[in-house]
Amino acid sequence: MDKQNLIIITPDQMRADYLGCYGNQFIKTPNIDALAKQGTRFDAAYCSAPLCGPSRVSFVTGTYMGEHQHRNYGSTVDYHIPNLFSQLKKCGYKTSLFGKNHCFYYEQLSEAFDEYDEICLGNYEGFDEYEHSYSAFTMPQEHHHNLTKRLTDEAMQFMEKNKDSAFVTWITYQDPHPAFTCPEPYASMYNPEDMQLPESYYFGPREDKPIRNYVWQKHSEMDTCTAYDAKKAMAYYCGQISYVDEQVGRIWDKVTQLGIADNTIICFFADHGEMLGDQGMFHKLPAFYEGMIRIPLIIYHPRQKNRLNIYSGLFEEIDLAPTLLGMMNIAAPVTMKGIDVTRKIEALDDTGRENVISEAGLHAKTCKTPGDKPLLAPFAPTSHGPGIMLRDKEFKLCMYADDHCELYDMK
């Protein structure tokens, strides 16, 4: 059997409920929606951690945050730990990365990838307009942070050079990560006045909520955020997503043009979500609200006929690498704790896991008296306080070491 190529597309901080294929009525994502129609859409996929680094490490290694213990930002995982890319390299695949790594040691990137352009923009620092976690503004076309199209161009060049070989490419966009900024025409694609703030936006500090919420609200100066500011951030967030959507369409067109659609798997997933006004917060924090931990996941398989189009069962991020390897008829390393659901999809079985786990927070006491220094992102001490979530089909329990816990009836 011929080897199948693998294209992985990972936007940073994209919510599942901000895509048309997941039921959003006002956002324009025709290309991602088209991919979902041709592939399998996972409706209950959950990230292993609501933070970039830990989530991505869980993805590539197929292990929980509590096992790999990567709990913060940065790239601090040894490539020699069994992972998705090392397994594919052993099988003769050409490997590549374009965009944010936040995973392997930087000095090992040339060992992990045959070709790469690693760029991590942090939180889009360097803009005078970036004053708060909710800041939204137009990015000049020529700005060096405008990378989404460029990374797509580089990935397509790699695909063209290796169209006659077996390859895997991981395209990791900064969008729609804060600051909420994108170039035209995406910057003005959505009207802030059309945005509807979530009901929980008006909660404010509450004694029955984890104190980490209050700490992040104070550090991110949410008391200065007007309703228009919040709606503007939501509108630009939508623009960033539509910018990513156009790149997905370009990648699909390239796959078709190269004649490799019949032997190429495309996986689209986000590392985690975004608060986007939920609970009166923007950006992220070590907590387990649905907008943060439920992620979009779509897998297009060239042999999709007679396969499941919607997988509604619970699915963990650590299941993703074993499932992709299973679809490629490659054995997963025994160290991976995830479940390969390939045969379930083929059998039209979407029962899913009994429960899913997500973890977050640094091993430090939860900050309960926030300082005066404003923060653009949830760095220390906002990131303090370990926690873990357990969710099944009916309930979600969020436990914190030294903070208020939460129990939700999901029905």
XYZ file of C-alpha atoms in Angstrom:
411
model
C 0.000 0.000 0.000
C 1.347 3.418 -0.964
C 2.323 5.744 1.851
C -0.086 8.579 2.580
C 1.058 12.151 3.033
C -0.003 14.086 6.116
C -0.767 17.817 6.334
C -1.428 19.155 9.840
C -2.892 22.651 10.166
C -2.887 24.114 13.680
C -4.276 27.610 14.317
C -3.376 28.965 17.748
C -6.202 29.606 20.217
C -9.174 28.935 17.901
C -12.542 28.122 19.468
C -14.650 25.337 17.998
C -17.844 27.398 18.183
C -16.366 30.078 15.907
C -16.534 27.952 12.767
C -19.493 27.576 10.438
C -19.254 23.779 10.451
C -19.664 23.843 14.234
C -22.870 25.866 14.020
C -21.659 29.473 14.015
C -24.136 31.451 11.911
C -22.210 34.675 11.252
C -18.576 33.717 10.649
C -17.247 33.115 7.129
C -15.265 29.853 7.032
C -16.283 28.218 3.728
C -13.006 26.324 3.225
C -12.845 24.787 6.686
C -16.553 23.957 6.373
C -15.896 22.242 3.015
C -13.077 20.199 4.587
C -15.469 19.120 7.338
C -18.055 17.986 4.784
C -15.484 15.776 3.077
C -13.875 14.505 6.260
C -14.731 13.627 9.846
C -15.703 16.438 12.213
C -15.091 15.724 15.895
C -17.768 17.477 17.935
C -16.455 16.742 21.430
C -12.665 17.000 21.134
C -10.855 18.390 24.170
C -7.311 19.712 24.487
C -4.996 18.253 27.091
C -4.172 21.722 28.424
C -5.491 25.259 27.758
C -1.960 26.517 27.043
C 0.106 26.255 23.852
C 3.227 24.412 25.012
C 1.658 21.691 27.169
C -1.089 21.098 24.603
C 1.316 20.672 21.703
C 3.580 18.370 23.690
C 0.574 16.202 24.562
C -0.358 16.126 20.879
C 3.015 14.982 19.534
C 3.817 12.545 22.376
C 0.326 11.191 23.012
C 0.794 11.668 26.766
C -0.972 13.671 29.470
C 0.400 16.875 30.936
C 0.733 15.071 34.269
C 3.100 12.630 32.554
C 5.280 14.918 30.440
C 5.143 17.741 33.062
C 5.557 20.509 30.514
C 3.355 23.101 32.232
C 4.404 26.453 30.791
C 5.247 28.326 27.611
C 8.331 27.517 25.577
C 9.876 24.573 23.749
C 11.325 22.144 26.247
C 10.775 18.605 25.028
C 13.518 16.272 23.865
C 12.889 15.132 20.287
C 14.161 11.668 21.217
C 11.090 11.038 23.350
C 8.855 8.884 21.108
C 6.548 11.192 19.167
C 4.496 11.521 16.004
C 7.247 13.069 13.888
C 10.064 10.743 14.967
C 7.807 7.782 14.193
C 7.071 9.114 10.707
C 10.756 9.835 10.096
C 11.582 6.226 10.958
C 9.146 5.220 8.232
C 10.937 7.309 5.619
C 8.793 10.443 5.626
C 10.115 13.893 4.762
C 9.140 16.161 7.671
C 8.615 19.918 7.881
C 7.385 22.666 10.209
C 6.226 26.143 9.270
C 5.340 28.485 12.109
C 5.250 28.125 15.864
C 7.052 25.147 17.402
C 6.429 25.477 21.180
C 7.371 21.854 21.496
C 10.849 20.470 20.718
C 14.173 21.943 21.851
C 15.229 24.564 19.327
C 18.670 22.992 18.897
C 16.940 19.769 17.787
C 14.686 21.259 15.112
C 17.068 20.318 12.300
C 16.965 16.743 13.579
C 13.169 16.705 13.839
C 12.386 18.418 10.525
C 14.005 18.166 7.112
C 12.779 21.685 6.405
C 11.415 24.313 8.776
C 10.734 27.999 9.301
C 10.156 28.259 13.033
C 8.634 31.560 14.160
C 6.999 32.203 17.523
C 5.474 35.668 17.846
C 4.563 35.339 21.504
C 1.615 37.692 21.965
C 2.224 39.908 18.922
C 4.479 42.174 20.983
C 5.889 45.225 19.234
C 2.654 47.023 18.389
C 1.982 50.347 20.104
C -1.732 49.539 19.916
C -1.298 46.368 21.981
C -2.121 47.695 25.438
C -4.478 45.069 26.871
C -5.359 41.410 26.438
C -8.473 42.588 24.558
C -6.673 45.058 22.229
C -7.870 44.888 18.608
C -6.398 46.764 15.646
C -5.504 46.495 11.965
C -2.145 44.990 11.024
C -0.345 46.619 8.062
C -0.003 44.237 5.109
C 3.752 44.709 5.007
C 4.302 44.181 8.742
C 6.784 41.424 9.588
C 4.201 39.851 11.909
C 1.878 39.238 8.965
C 2.978 35.628 8.536
C -0.146 33.565 7.918
C -0.013 33.755 4.130
C 3.786 33.476 4.037
C 3.823 30.279 6.086
C 1.215 28.825 3.749
C 3.367 29.731 0.737
C 6.378 27.981 2.276
C 4.384 24.869 3.120
C 3.025 24.675 -0.427
C 6.539 24.975 -1.842
C 7.605 22.074 0.386
C 4.630 20.012 -0.816
C 5.484 20.686 -4.453
C 9.131 19.694 -3.977
C 8.128 16.462 -2.262
C 4.971 15.524 -4.153
C 6.621 12.331 -5.361
C 7.809 11.390 -1.858
C 5.970 10.602 1.350
C 5.851 13.788 3.419
C 4.358 15.346 6.536
C 4.103 19.093 7.044
C 2.942 20.869 10.201
C 1.645 24.400 9.557
C 1.119 26.284 12.819
C -0.417 29.732 12.483
C -0.295 32.486 15.089
C -3.861 33.467 14.215
C -6.294 33.854 15.911
C -4.073 34.373 18.977
C -4.150 37.777 20.774
C -3.494 40.547 20.130
C -6.614 40.559 17.967
C -5.025 41.874 14.809
C -5.041 41.002 11.115
C -4.544 42.770 7.771
C -7.255 43.920 5.422
C -9.668 42.766 4.105
C -10.093 40.605 7.219
C -9.716 43.503 9.671
C -12.942 45.135 8.480
C -14.780 41.949 7.454
C -16.888 41.940 10.622
C -18.719 44.827 12.299
C -18.187 45.080 16.073
C -21.790 46.236 16.442
C -22.951 42.863 15.080
C -21.140 40.951 17.826
C -23.146 39.687 20.794
C -21.368 39.519 24.124
C -21.795 36.262 26.055
C -24.090 36.416 29.058
C -21.218 35.517 31.381
C -19.266 38.586 30.195
C -21.181 40.620 32.753
C -20.498 38.296 35.687
C -17.572 40.282 37.035
C -15.810 39.097 40.224
C -17.912 36.479 42.024
C -17.267 34.673 45.274
C -18.557 31.369 43.855
C -15.987 31.384 41.044
C -12.317 30.370 41.219
C -10.226 33.245 42.521
C -7.914 32.817 39.508
C -10.679 34.448 37.446
C -10.570 37.578 39.603
C -6.759 37.621 39.517
C -6.681 37.512 35.699
C -9.451 40.099 35.426
C -7.370 42.440 37.605
C -4.043 41.758 35.892
C -5.593 42.187 32.425
C -7.373 45.387 33.533
C -10.794 44.206 32.430
C -12.307 47.108 34.368
C -11.071 49.335 31.508
C -12.724 47.201 28.807
C -15.918 48.767 27.450
C -18.645 46.770 25.743
C -17.475 48.206 22.413
C -13.862 47.191 23.156
C -15.020 43.638 23.790
C -17.131 43.517 20.633
C -14.254 44.935 18.606
C -11.974 42.176 19.904
C -14.568 39.576 18.909
C -14.883 41.098 15.410
C -11.122 41.039 14.827
C -10.961 37.504 16.192
C -13.461 36.524 13.518
C -11.294 38.312 10.930
C -8.251 36.316 12.031
C -10.200 33.085 11.637
C -11.339 34.037 8.132
C -7.681 34.767 7.298
C -6.808 31.212 8.379
C -9.794 29.862 6.443
C -8.489 31.340 3.196
C -5.165 29.543 3.728
C -6.979 26.239 4.225
C -8.613 26.792 0.837
C -5.245 27.538 -0.760
C -3.735 24.366 0.723
C -6.620 22.252 -0.580
C -6.285 23.824 -4.032
C -2.563 23.011 -4.001
C -3.179 19.402 -2.983
C -5.668 19.087 -5.842
C -3.347 20.795 -8.337
C -0.466 18.483 -7.421
C -2.696 15.451 -7.907
C -2.067 14.096 -4.406
C -5.603 14.387 -2.947
C -6.055 10.610 -3.162
C -3.089 9.873 -0.908
C -3.012 12.862 1.484
C -4.574 13.084 4.938
C -5.377 16.594 6.185
C -5.776 17.215 9.914
C -7.085 20.584 11.120
C -7.080 21.205 14.878
C -6.427 23.990 17.388
C -4.114 23.627 20.376
C -6.771 25.222 22.637
C -9.451 27.899 22.619
C -9.932 31.496 23.766
C -12.044 33.072 26.525
C -13.252 35.855 24.193
C -15.357 37.575 26.831
C -16.595 34.448 28.601
C -16.648 34.915 32.381
C -15.593 38.537 31.793
C -12.134 37.625 30.443
C -10.070 37.575 27.242
C -7.026 35.485 26.298
C -6.581 32.367 28.496
C -5.854 31.191 32.016
C -5.379 27.864 33.820
C -9.108 27.079 33.936
C -11.474 24.752 32.098
C -14.288 26.710 30.469
C -15.667 25.192 27.270
C -14.456 28.024 25.033
C -10.927 27.266 26.226
C -10.769 23.480 26.179
C -13.182 22.278 23.472
C -11.242 22.433 20.228
C -12.095 22.149 16.548
C -10.833 18.916 14.998
C -11.402 17.828 11.413
C -9.634 14.953 9.653
C -9.914 14.492 5.897
C -8.988 10.999 4.762
C -8.792 10.206 1.032
C -10.647 6.941 1.672
C -13.460 8.785 3.429
C -16.217 6.946 1.567
C -18.380 4.884 3.928
C -16.694 6.500 6.911
C -18.189 8.470 9.786
C -18.697 12.154 8.911
C -19.433 13.330 12.459
C -17.717 11.799 15.492
C -19.814 12.997 18.424
C -18.149 10.938 21.158
C -15.698 12.354 23.689
C -12.177 12.568 22.260
C -8.916 13.630 23.911
C -6.052 15.431 22.235
C -3.713 12.569 23.171
C -5.834 10.343 20.912
C -4.913 12.377 17.853
C -1.384 11.135 17.090
C -2.305 7.423 17.487
C -5.351 7.981 15.273
C -3.351 9.718 12.533
C -0.741 6.957 12.627
C -3.520 4.373 12.508
C -4.992 6.004 9.414
C -1.522 5.785 7.846
C -1.151 2.098 8.809
C 1.790 2.902 11.079
C 2.111 1.532 14.611
C 2.030 4.108 17.407
C 4.876 4.049 19.980
C 3.924 2.066 23.065
C 4.509 5.189 25.171
C 1.474 6.921 23.638
C -1.507 6.699 25.987
C -4.058 7.860 23.412
C -6.647 5.706 21.667
C -6.651 5.097 17.907
C -10.261 5.572 16.744
C -9.602 4.718 13.075
C -11.610 1.490 13.170
C -14.455 3.186 15.024
C -14.720 5.801 12.274
C -14.685 3.067 9.636
C -17.392 1.170 11.543
C -19.560 4.313 11.910
C -19.134 4.020 15.682
C -18.936 7.349 17.529
C -19.404 6.190 21.113
C -16.163 7.872 22.216
C -14.425 7.821 25.570
C -16.268 7.528 28.878
C -14.555 10.714 30.031
C -11.827 13.209 29.135
C -9.129 14.967 31.147
C -7.537 18.402 30.835
C -4.831 19.875 33.087
C -3.425 23.350 33.700
C -1.463 25.624 36.010
C 2.060 25.913 37.345
C 3.068 24.088 40.516
C 2.811 27.190 42.689
C 0.185 28.485 45.088
C -2.710 30.277 43.454
C -2.280 34.036 43.599
C -5.082 35.499 45.715
C -3.965 39.123 45.993
C -3.131 40.365 42.480
C -0.539 43.101 42.152
C -0.832 46.395 40.328
C 1.307 45.417 37.348
C -0.894 44.907 34.253
C -0.280 41.833 32.098
C -0.990 41.288 28.392
C -0.981 37.510 28.772
C -1.449 35.056 31.661
C 2.125 34.970 32.900
C 3.047 34.514 36.563
C 1.349 34.900 38.987
C -1.834 34.523 36.903
C -0.560 31.144 35.680
C -0.069 29.820 39.219
C -2.199 27.099 40.757
C -2.433 23.557 39.339
C -5.809 22.151 38.381
C -7.414 19.267 36.543
C -10.741 18.708 34.824
C -12.670 15.473 34.435
C -15.634 15.515 32.094
C -18.061 12.812 31.027
C -21.225 13.080 28.948
C -23.243 14.596 31.778
C -20.958 16.427 34.200
C -17.733 18.422 34.279
C -15.696 18.612 37.486
C -12.940 21.255 37.697
C -10.592 20.678 40.655
C -7.898 23.095 41.836
C -5.234 22.511 44.462
C -6.015 25.638 46.490
C -8.884 27.398 44.732
C -12.673 27.174 44.413
C -13.697 24.072 42.490
C -16.578 23.896 40.016
C -19.105 21.230 39.040
C -21.233 21.706 35.925
C -24.248 19.789 34.709
C -23.456 19.735 30.968
C -27.013 18.852 30.019
